[in-house]
Amino acid sequence: KHRIEMVVEFFKKINKDDYKALKISLTENQIENLMPFYFEGKEEFILFYLTFNGVYFPKGAKISTESFLDVDEDEYYELELEYIYDIEYILEIREAIKEQSEEVKKFAETHIPFARNAGGNDFFIEIPTGKIKYVSWEYGIEDGLIEVAPSFKDFCGVIEPW
């Protein structure tokens, strides 16, 4: 597929007026140099950042975990989304998060923050599984951790602007 078609798939439910690109997109080498670690679905992550180096949702957006539930589960979450970070900010925020506590530092060794909601709670990509997780900082890692989506591409596919 052409790169543009694949990116359109990421944002299939989203109109151009519902988001703003944050920064000029990067080259594949720049992305790889800034994010040298491997995780499942990294190809789609790179593809996204080749097109958008961060996205802001001015009216906000939501992510529902409903479509990713196991058959025997019935509890799902609708989580608010404000930003998908630009690559440079991902690195800054990851370092800042590591300063919070030993528990958070250990978590940040295997998780990359890449988005947040208006309340400052972060979405993470787990290394190496590529699973998307959300942390409500008010409750901490132990009680505030929610599994959101199996991959970055799946996460992007369920973003719905308000």
Tab-separated table of N, CA and C in Angstrom:
chain	number	residue	atom	x	y	z
A	1	LYS	N	0.835	-1.204	0.000
A	1	LYS	CA	0.000	0.000	0.000
A	1	LYS	C	0.865	1.248	0.000
A	2	HIS	N	0.313	2.308	-0.486
A	2	HIS	CA	1.025	3.575	-0.429
A	2	HIS	C	0.968	4.111	0.998
A	3	ARG	N	1.997	4.843	1.352
A	3	ARG	CA	2.097	5.377	2.708
A	3	ARG	C	0.860	6.198	3.086
A	4	ILE	N	0.397	7.055	2.186
A	4	ILE	CA	-0.741	7.930	2.490
A	4	ILE	C	-1.986	7.106	2.792
A	5	GLU	N	-2.252	6.058	2.000
A	5	GLU	CA	-3.412	5.203	2.245
A	5	GLU	C	-3.341	4.576	3.628
A	6	MET	N	-2.140	4.151	4.026
A	6	MET	CA	-2.005	3.508	5.333
A	6	MET	C	-2.266	4.496	6.459
A	7	VAL	N	-1.817	5.730	6.285
A	7	VAL	CA	-2.054	6.727	7.325
A	7	VAL	C	-3.529	7.088	7.390
A	8	VAL	N	-4.185	7.117	6.242
A	8	VAL	CA	-5.629	7.367	6.228
A	8	VAL	C	-6.335	6.291	7.064
A	9	GLU	N	-5.851	5.059	6.973
A	9	GLU	CA	-6.414	3.980	7.787
A	9	GLU	C	-6.289	4.266	9.282
A	10	PHE	N	-5.170	4.875	9.690
A	10	PHE	CA	-4.996	5.198	11.107
A	10	PHE	C	-6.141	6.070	11.595
A	11	PHE	N	-6.477	7.048	10.774
A	11	PHE	CA	-7.428	8.067	11.193
A	11	PHE	C	-8.735	7.952	10.419
A	12	LYS	N	-9.253	6.730	10.285
A	12	LYS	CA	-10.423	6.548	9.427
A	12	LYS	C	-11.668	7.281	9.929
A	13	LYS	N	-11.770	7.539	11.233
A	13	LYS	CA	-12.967	8.199	11.764
A	13	LYS	C	-12.759	9.697	11.975
A	14	ILE	N	-11.640	10.216	11.521
A	14	ILE	CA	-11.276	11.572	11.905
A	14	ILE	C	-11.254	12.529	10.721
A	15	ASN	N	-11.941	13.649	10.867
A	15	ASN	CA	-11.926	14.711	9.848
A	15	ASN	C	-10.723	15.607	10.083
A	16	LYS	N	-10.262	16.236	9.022
A	16	LYS	CA	-9.085	17.112	9.131
A	16	LYS	C	-9.278	18.244	10.144
A	17	ASP	N	-10.516	18.730	10.327
A	17	ASP	CA	-10.720	19.844	11.283
A	17	ASP	C	-10.653	19.364	12.733
A	18	ASP	N	-10.637	18.057	12.954
A	18	ASP	CA	-10.651	17.537	14.328
A	18	ASP	C	-9.264	17.399	14.947
A	19	TYR	N	-8.210	17.604	14.168
A	19	TYR	CA	-6.869	17.498	14.727
A	19	TYR	C	-5.929	18.489	14.053
A	20	LYS	N	-4.822	18.759	14.735
A	20	LYS	CA	-3.777	19.617	14.179
A	20	LYS	C	-2.445	18.893	14.326
A	21	ALA	N	-1.660	18.849	13.258
A	21	ALA	CA	-0.314	18.285	13.354
A	21	ALA	C	0.533	19.255	14.172
A	22	LEU	N	1.398	18.734	15.048
A	22	LEU	CA	2.173	19.591	15.941
A	22	LEU	C	3.446	20.121	15.310
A	23	LYS	N	4.225	19.235	14.712
A	23	LYS	CA	5.537	19.638	14.178
A	23	LYS	C	5.760	19.030	12.809
A	24	ILE	N	6.796	19.481	12.139
A	24	ILE	CA	7.161	18.941	10.827
A	24	ILE	C	7.555	17.471	11.005
A	25	SER	N	7.075	16.623	10.104
A	25	SER	CA	7.382	15.200	10.217
A	25	SER	C	8.880	14.962	10.025
A	26	LEU	N	9.316	13.815	10.517
A	26	LEU	CA	10.740	13.471	10.505
A	26	LEU	C	11.034	12.421	9.442
A	27	THR	N	12.314	12.173	9.208
A	27	THR	CA	12.701	11.086	8.309
A	27	THR	C	12.747	9.785	9.115
A	28	GLU	N	12.769	8.678	8.405
A	28	GLU	CA	12.837	7.372	9.077
A	28	GLU	C	14.106	7.255	9.914
A	29	ASN	N	15.239	7.758	9.400
A	29	ASN	CA	16.491	7.712	10.164
A	29	ASN	C	16.399	8.526	11.444
A	30	GLN	N	15.800	9.705	11.370
A	30	GLN	CA	15.649	10.535	12.571
A	30	GLN	C	14.802	9.815	13.619
A	31	ILE	N	13.704	9.223	13.178
A	31	ILE	CA	12.814	8.503	14.111
A	31	ILE	C	13.563	7.333	14.738
A	32	GLU	N	14.261	6.563	13.909
A	32	GLU	CA	15.001	5.390	14.395
A	32	GLU	C	16.095	5.804	15.383
A	33	ASN	N	16.777	6.915	15.117
A	33	ASN	CA	17.819	7.402	16.032
A	33	ASN	C	17.241	7.841	17.369
A	34	LEU	N	16.062	8.457	17.337
A	34	LEU	CA	15.431	8.924	18.579
A	34	LEU	C	14.751	7.787	19.340
A	35	MET	N	14.284	6.771	18.612
A	35	MET	CA	13.544	5.652	19.217
A	35	MET	C	14.215	4.333	18.812
A	36	PRO	N	15.408	4.044	19.343
A	36	PRO	CA	16.166	2.881	18.872
A	36	PRO	C	15.651	1.529	19.365
A	37	PHE	N	14.647	1.522	20.244
A	37	PHE	CA	14.188	0.237	20.796
A	37	PHE	C	13.130	-0.398	19.910
A	38	TYR	N	13.089	-1.734	19.945
A	38	TYR	CA	12.135	-2.490	19.135
A	38	TYR	C	10.867	-2.746	19.938
A	39	PHE	N	9.724	-2.688	19.273
A	39	PHE	CA	8.470	-3.174	19.847
A	39	PHE	C	7.574	-3.622	18.691
A	40	GLU	N	6.657	-4.555	18.985
A	40	GLU	CA	5.709	-5.033	17.972
A	40	GLU	C	4.941	-3.845	17.418
A	41	GLY	N	4.804	-3.761	16.112
A	41	GLY	CA	4.043	-2.667	15.511
A	41	GLY	C	4.850	-1.396	15.301
A	42	LYS	N	6.154	-1.486	15.472
A	42	LYS	CA	6.987	-0.281	15.317
A	42	LYS	C	6.908	0.282	13.897
A	43	GLU	N	6.697	-0.598	12.917
A	43	GLU	CA	6.606	-0.134	11.529
A	43	GLU	C	5.481	0.887	11.391
A	44	GLU	N	4.313	0.586	11.974
A	44	GLU	CA	3.176	1.512	11.901
A	44	GLU	C	3.449	2.786	12.691
A	45	PHE	N	4.139	2.646	13.810
A	45	PHE	CA	4.518	3.810	14.614
A	45	PHE	C	5.398	4.743	13.778
A	46	ILE	N	6.399	4.176	13.103
A	46	ILE	CA	7.297	4.970	12.250
A	46	ILE	C	6.502	5.615	11.119
A	47	LEU	N	5.620	4.850	10.511
A	47	LEU	CA	4.789	5.365	9.435
A	47	LEU	C	3.972	6.574	9.895
A	48	PHE	N	3.388	6.451	11.078
A	48	PHE	CA	2.608	7.556	11.639
A	48	PHE	C	3.487	8.803	11.782
A	49	TYR	N	4.680	8.620	12.376
A	49	TYR	CA	5.556	9.763	12.629
A	49	TYR	C	6.235	10.300	11.359
A	50	LEU	N	6.258	9.519	10.297
A	50	LEU	CA	6.727	10.047	9.022
A	50	LEU	C	5.708	11.053	8.476
A	51	THR	N	4.448	10.885	8.888
A	51	THR	CA	3.366	11.746	8.412
A	51	THR	C	3.019	12.845	9.411
A	52	PHE	N	2.897	12.467	10.676
A	52	PHE	CA	2.554	13.425	11.734
A	52	PHE	C	3.607	13.326	12.817
A	53	ASN	N	4.267	14.428	13.158
A	53	ASN	CA	5.165	14.400	14.319
A	53	ASN	C	4.394	14.988	15.492
A	54	GLY	N	3.430	14.231	15.962
A	54	GLY	CA	2.565	14.680	17.037
A	54	GLY	C	1.261	15.234	16.499
A	55	VAL	N	0.201	15.034	17.285
A	55	VAL	CA	-1.130	15.495	16.894
A	55	VAL	C	-1.825	16.060	18.125
A	56	TYR	N	-2.524	17.174	17.929
A	56	TYR	CA	-3.328	17.798	18.982
A	56	TYR	C	-4.785	17.726	18.554
A	57	PHE	N	-5.660	17.348	19.482
A	57	PHE	CA	-7.096	17.311	19.223
A	57	PHE	C	-7.729	18.492	19.956
A	58	PRO	N	-7.967	19.623	19.266
A	58	PRO	CA	-8.440	20.848	19.929
A	58	PRO	C	-9.745	20.664	20.710
A	59	LYS	N	-10.661	19.838	20.184
A	59	LYS	CA	-11.929	19.619	20.892
A	59	LYS	C	-11.863	18.375	21.769
A	60	GLY	N	-10.709	17.737	21.780
A	60	GLY	CA	-10.570	16.479	22.519
A	60	GLY	C	-11.033	15.298	21.675
A	61	ALA	N	-10.706	14.114	22.157
A	61	ALA	CA	-11.103	12.878	21.476
A	61	ALA	C	-11.223	11.799	22.540
A	62	LYS	N	-11.752	10.652	22.150
A	62	LYS	CA	-11.841	9.542	23.108
A	62	LYS	C	-11.351	8.265	22.464
A	63	ILE	N	-10.948	7.353	23.341
A	63	ILE	CA	-10.520	6.012	22.955
A	63	ILE	C	-11.396	5.061	23.763
A	64	SER	N	-12.015	4.100	23.098
A	64	SER	CA	-12.789	3.090	23.816
A	64	SER	C	-12.043	1.766	23.743
A	65	THR	N	-11.985	1.079	24.874
A	65	THR	CA	-11.323	-0.237	24.897
A	65	THR	C	-12.311	-1.358	24.567
A	66	GLU	N	-13.567	-1.005	24.296
A	66	GLU	CA	-14.625	-2.004	24.112
A	66	GLU	C	-14.302	-3.025	23.017
A	67	SER	N	-13.786	-2.581	21.865
A	67	SER	CA	-13.556	-3.515	20.757
A	67	SER	C	-12.390	-4.471	21.020
A	68	PHE	N	-11.623	-4.234	22.080
A	68	PHE	CA	-10.473	-5.099	22.377
A	68	PHE	C	-10.730	-6.048	23.547
A	69	LEU	N	-11.977	-6.095	24.034
A	69	LEU	CA	-12.295	-6.948	25.177
A	69	LEU	C	-12.221	-8.420	24.811
A	70	ASP	N	-11.838	-9.238	25.780
A	70	ASP	CA	-11.959	-10.681	25.607
A	70	ASP	C	-13.444	-11.018	25.716
A	71	VAL	N	-13.830	-12.166	25.183
A	71	VAL	CA	-15.234	-12.571	25.147
A	71	VAL	C	-15.876	-12.557	26.537
A	72	ASP	N	-15.128	-12.976	27.556
A	72	ASP	CA	-15.708	-13.088	28.900
A	72	ASP	C	-15.660	-11.776	29.698
A	73	GLU	N	-15.146	-10.715	29.105
A	73	GLU	CA	-15.071	-9.439	29.810
A	73	GLU	C	-16.239	-8.556	29.381
A	74	ASP	N	-16.738	-7.759	30.327
A	74	ASP	CA	-17.777	-6.817	29.922
A	74	ASP	C	-17.465	-5.393	30.389
A	75	GLU	N	-16.394	-5.221	31.135
A	75	GLU	CA	-16.035	-3.889	31.606
A	75	GLU	C	-15.047	-3.262	30.632
A	76	TYR	N	-15.405	-2.101	30.116
A	76	TYR	CA	-14.495	-1.411	29.221
A	76	TYR	C	-14.391	0.056	29.637
A	77	TYR	N	-13.420	0.743	29.064
A	77	TYR	CA	-13.154	2.127	29.424
A	77	TYR	C	-13.278	3.022	28.202
A	78	GLU	N	-13.739	4.233	28.451
A	78	GLU	CA	-13.658	5.288	27.445
A	78	GLU	C	-12.713	6.320	28.027
A	79	LEU	N	-11.595	6.521	27.359
A	79	LEU	CA	-10.537	7.388	27.866
A	79	LEU	C	-10.395	8.613	26.976
A	80	GLU	N	-10.245	9.759	27.592
A	80	GLU	CA	-10.095	11.005	26.859
A	80	GLU	C	-8.672	11.116	26.322
A	81	LEU	N	-8.515	11.730	25.159
A	81	LEU	CA	-7.209	11.904	24.514
A	81	LEU	C	-7.096	13.353	24.055
A	82	GLU	N	-5.984	14.004	24.392
A	82	GLU	CA	-5.770	15.379	23.952
A	82	GLU	C	-4.614	15.491	22.959
A	83	TYR	N	-3.502	14.810	23.242
A	83	TYR	CA	-2.292	14.910	22.414
A	83	TYR	C	-1.719	13.542	22.110
A	84	ILE	N	-1.172	13.392	20.916
A	84	ILE	CA	-0.185	12.350	20.635
A	84	ILE	C	1.109	13.141	20.527
A	85	TYR	N	2.069	12.843	21.391
A	85	TYR	CA	3.281	13.654	21.505
A	85	TYR	C	4.135	13.659	20.240
A	86	ASP	N	4.878	14.762	20.052
A	86	ASP	CA	5.909	14.739	19.020
A	86	ASP	C	7.088	13.916	19.575
A	87	ILE	N	7.907	13.386	18.686
A	87	ILE	CA	8.981	12.451	19.076
A	87	ILE	C	9.925	13.066	20.112
A	88	GLU	N	10.333	14.296	19.908
A	88	GLU	CA	11.273	14.919	20.839
A	88	GLU	C	10.667	14.994	22.242
A	89	TYR	N	9.377	15.300	22.316
A	89	TYR	CA	8.708	15.404	23.618
A	89	TYR	C	8.570	14.037	24.278
A	90	ILE	N	8.415	12.989	23.472
A	90	ILE	CA	8.347	11.626	24.032
A	90	ILE	C	9.592	11.377	24.888
A	91	LEU	N	10.748	11.742	24.360
A	91	LEU	CA	12.005	11.507	25.086
A	91	LEU	C	12.079	12.371	26.348
A	92	GLU	N	11.659	13.627	26.239
A	92	GLU	CA	11.664	14.522	27.407
A	92	GLU	C	10.742	14.006	28.498
A	93	ILE	N	9.511	13.669	28.122
A	93	ILE	CA	8.523	13.247	29.118
A	93	ILE	C	8.915	11.909	29.736
A	94	ARG	N	9.536	11.039	28.956
A	94	ARG	CA	9.988	9.744	29.499
A	94	ARG	C	11.019	9.967	30.604
A	95	GLU	N	11.950	10.896	30.367
A	95	GLU	CA	12.954	11.202	31.400
A	95	GLU	C	12.298	11.825	32.630
A	96	ALA	N	11.359	12.733	32.416
A	96	ALA	CA	10.663	13.390	33.542
A	96	ALA	C	9.872	12.370	34.355
A	97	ILE	N	9.220	11.435	33.676
A	97	ILE	CA	8.428	10.411	34.362
A	97	ILE	C	9.325	9.545	35.242
A	98	LYS	N	10.530	9.241	34.753
A	98	LYS	CA	11.466	8.396	35.516
A	98	LYS	C	11.853	9.029	36.847
A	99	GLU	N	11.718	10.353	36.971
A	99	GLU	CA	12.093	11.048	38.205
A	99	GLU	C	11.051	10.899	39.312
A	100	GLN	N	9.852	10.421	38.996
A	100	GLN	CA	8.762	10.383	39.976
A	100	GLN	C	9.027	9.465	41.165
A	101	SER	N	9.432	8.231	40.899
A	101	SER	CA	9.687	7.270	41.977
A	101	SER	C	10.423	6.073	41.387
A	102	GLU	N	10.912	5.193	42.247
A	102	GLU	CA	11.591	3.983	41.767
A	102	GLU	C	10.630	3.100	40.969
A	103	GLU	N	9.393	2.967	41.482
A	103	GLU	CA	8.391	2.133	40.816
A	103	GLU	C	8.113	2.670	39.401
A	104	VAL	N	7.953	3.981	39.284
A	104	VAL	CA	7.663	4.610	37.999
A	104	VAL	C	8.887	4.522	37.084
A	105	LYS	N	10.076	4.690	37.658
A	105	LYS	CA	11.307	4.586	36.870
A	105	LYS	C	11.413	3.194	36.247
A	106	LYS	N	11.128	2.162	37.042
A	106	LYS	CA	11.182	0.788	36.554
A	106	LYS	C	10.152	0.579	35.431
A	107	PHE	N	8.960	1.115	35.610
A	107	PHE	CA	7.899	1.029	34.604
A	107	PHE	C	8.348	1.707	33.303
A	108	ALA	N	8.940	2.891	33.410
A	108	ALA	CA	9.357	3.681	32.242
A	108	ALA	C	10.504	3.031	31.473
A	109	GLU	N	11.217	2.086	32.096
A	109	GLU	CA	12.280	1.373	31.381
A	109	GLU	C	11.698	0.508	30.262
A	110	THR	N	10.456	0.022	30.452
A	110	THR	CA	9.838	-0.865	29.470
A	110	THR	C	8.574	-0.274	28.836
A	111	HIS	N	8.339	1.024	29.042
A	111	HIS	CA	7.152	1.677	28.487
A	111	HIS	C	7.514	3.067	27.959
A	112	ILE	N	7.007	3.389	26.767
A	112	ILE	CA	7.286	4.683	26.141
A	112	ILE	C	6.014	5.533	26.182
A	113	PRO	N	6.046	6.678	26.858
A	113	PRO	CA	4.861	7.549	26.843
A	113	PRO	C	4.734	8.197	25.463
A	114	PHE	N	3.544	8.165	24.876
A	114	PHE	CA	3.409	8.757	23.535
A	114	PHE	C	2.178	9.650	23.392
A	115	ALA	N	1.310	9.671	24.391
A	115	ALA	CA	0.098	10.493	24.300
A	115	ALA	C	-0.403	10.776	25.701
A	116	ARG	N	-1.345	11.746	25.801
A	116	ARG	CA	-1.908	12.039	27.121
A	116	ARG	C	-3.307	12.613	26.976
A	117	ASN	N	-3.995	12.650	28.113
A	117	ASN	CA	-5.298	13.304	28.129
A	117	ASN	C	-5.141	14.690	28.752
A	118	ALA	N	-6.234	15.436	28.841
A	118	ALA	CA	-6.176	16.812	29.354
A	118	ALA	C	-5.789	16.847	30.829
A	119	GLY	N	-5.985	15.735	31.544
A	119	GLY	CA	-5.640	15.662	32.963
A	119	GLY	C	-4.178	15.318	33.217
A	120	GLY	N	-3.394	15.139	32.150
A	120	GLY	CA	-1.978	14.826	32.313
A	120	GLY	C	-1.680	13.355	32.514
A	121	ASN	N	-2.658	12.488	32.294
A	121	ASN	CA	-2.439	11.046	32.383
A	121	ASN	C	-1.913	10.557	31.037
A	122	ASP	N	-0.987	9.607	31.079
A	122	ASP	CA	-0.266	9.206	29.872
A	122	ASP	C	-0.681	7.861	29.309
A	123	PHE	N	-0.566	7.752	27.981
A	123	PHE	CA	-0.692	6.497	27.251
A	123	PHE	C	0.726	6.034	26.924
A	124	PHE	N	0.979	4.734	27.030
A	124	PHE	CA	2.313	4.165	26.843
A	124	PHE	C	2.287	3.022	25.849
A	125	ILE	N	3.417	2.825	25.168
A	125	ILE	CA	3.654	1.622	24.367
A	125	ILE	C	4.585	0.746	25.192
A	126	GLU	N	4.181	-0.497	25.399
A	126	GLU	CA	5.021	-1.430	26.148
A	126	GLU	C	6.079	-2.018	25.216
A	127	ILE	N	7.329	-2.028	25.701
A	127	ILE	CA	8.422	-2.656	24.964
A	127	ILE	C	8.589	-4.067	25.531
A	128	PRO	N	8.644	-5.130	24.785
A	128	PRO	CA	8.643	-5.240	23.328
A	128	PRO	C	7.281	-5.618	22.742
A	129	THR	N	6.216	-5.747	23.583
A	129	THR	CA	4.929	-6.284	23.086
A	129	THR	C	4.201	-5.317	22.159
A	130	GLY	N	4.429	-3.997	22.321
A	130	GLY	CA	3.714	-3.002	21.521
A	130	GLY	C	2.319	-2.707	22.042
A	131	LYS	N	1.924	-3.360	23.154
A	131	LYS	CA	0.590	-3.113	23.722
A	131	LYS	C	0.502	-1.674	24.231
A	132	ILE	N	-0.691	-1.110	24.128
A	132	ILE	CA	-0.918	0.256	24.589
A	132	ILE	C	-1.552	0.203	25.968
A	133	LYS	N	-0.966	0.975	26.884
A	133	LYS	CA	-1.464	1.044	28.261
A	133	LYS	C	-1.677	2.500	28.635
A	134	TYR	N	-2.493	2.699	29.656
A	134	TYR	CA	-2.830	4.038	30.132
A	134	TYR	C	-2.581	4.065	31.634
A	135	VAL	N	-2.012	5.156	32.113
A	135	VAL	CA	-1.816	5.297	33.556
A	135	VAL	C	-2.552	6.542	34.033
A	136	SER	N	-3.456	6.330	34.987
A	136	SER	CA	-4.088	7.437	35.691
A	136	SER	C	-3.185	7.723	36.890
A	137	TRP	N	-2.387	8.792	36.802
A	137	TRP	CA	-1.358	9.067	37.815
A	137	TRP	C	-1.935	9.265	39.203
A	138	GLU	N	-3.174	9.699	39.278
A	138	GLU	CA	-3.842	9.898	40.568
A	138	GLU	C	-3.857	8.591	41.372
A	139	TYR	N	-3.963	7.451	40.675
A	139	TYR	CA	-4.022	6.144	41.336
A	139	TYR	C	-2.697	5.400	41.311
A	140	GLY	N	-1.717	5.916	40.572
A	140	GLY	CA	-0.407	5.279	40.513
A	140	GLY	C	-0.380	4.093	39.562
A	141	ILE	N	0.811	3.520	39.415
A	141	ILE	CA	1.015	2.420	38.473
A	141	ILE	C	0.198	1.189	38.878
A	142	GLU	N	0.199	0.888	40.148
A	142	GLU	CA	-0.447	-0.355	40.583
A	142	GLU	C	-1.959	-0.333	40.359
A	143	ASP	N	-2.622	0.752	40.744
A	143	ASP	CA	-4.084	0.810	40.652
A	143	ASP	C	-4.597	1.576	39.434
A	144	GLY	N	-3.756	2.392	38.829
A	144	GLY	CA	-4.220	3.242	37.738
A	144	GLY	C	-3.843	2.777	36.346
A	145	LEU	N	-3.327	1.537	36.236
A	145	LEU	CA	-2.868	1.020	34.939
A	145	LEU	C	-4.004	0.288	34.219
A	146	ILE	N	-4.253	0.678	32.969
A	146	ILE	CA	-5.327	0.074	32.174
A	146	ILE	C	-4.727	-0.374	30.847
A	147	GLU	N	-5.051	-1.603	30.434
A	147	GLU	CA	-4.653	-2.036	29.095
A	147	GLU	C	-5.658	-1.472	28.106
A	148	VAL	N	-5.166	-0.786	27.081
A	148	VAL	CA	-6.039	-0.051	26.171
A	148	VAL	C	-6.229	-0.758	24.832
A	149	ALA	N	-5.134	-1.099	24.161
A	149	ALA	CA	-5.225	-1.669	22.806
A	149	ALA	C	-4.038	-2.597	22.565
A	150	PRO	N	-4.199	-3.551	21.644
A	150	PRO	CA	-3.106	-4.486	21.372
A	150	PRO	C	-1.921	-3.862	20.636
A	151	SER	N	-2.131	-2.705	19.954
A	151	SER	CA	-1.030	-2.102	19.191
A	151	SER	C	-1.290	-0.615	18.961
A	152	PHE	N	-0.248	0.077	18.520
A	152	PHE	CA	-0.356	1.499	18.192
A	152	PHE	C	-1.368	1.720	17.067
A	153	LYS	N	-1.309	0.862	16.043
A	153	LYS	CA	-2.241	0.999	14.919
A	153	LYS	C	-3.681	0.806	15.398
A	154	ASP	N	-3.924	-0.200	16.249
A	154	ASP	CA	-5.272	-0.422	16.790
A	154	ASP	C	-5.735	0.789	17.593
A	155	PHE	N	-4.829	1.346	18.389
A	155	PHE	CA	-5.123	2.541	19.187
A	155	PHE	C	-5.586	3.674	18.265
A	156	CYS	N	-4.807	3.946	17.219
A	156	CYS	CA	-5.159	5.030	16.285
A	156	CYS	C	-6.491	4.768	15.598
A	157	GLY	N	-6.777	3.500	15.339
A	157	GLY	CA	-8.007	3.139	14.630
A	157	GLY	C	-9.276	3.367	15.423
A	158	VAL	N	-9.174	3.506	16.742
A	158	VAL	CA	-10.392	3.727	17.555
A	158	VAL	C	-10.475	5.138	18.125
A	159	ILE	N	-9.607	6.040	17.687
A	159	ILE	CA	-9.696	7.434	18.148
A	159	ILE	C	-10.957	8.058	17.554
A	160	GLU	N	-11.784	8.620	18.429
A	160	GLU	CA	-12.985	9.319	17.978
A	160	GLU	C	-13.003	10.727	18.558
A	161	PRO	N	-12.925	11.748	17.710
A	161	PRO	CA	-13.007	13.128	18.213
A	161	PRO	C	-14.388	13.397	18.828
A	162	TRP	N	-14.436	14.311	19.787
A	162	TRP	CA	-15.728	14.674	20.397
A	162	TRP	C	-16.565	15.422	19.389
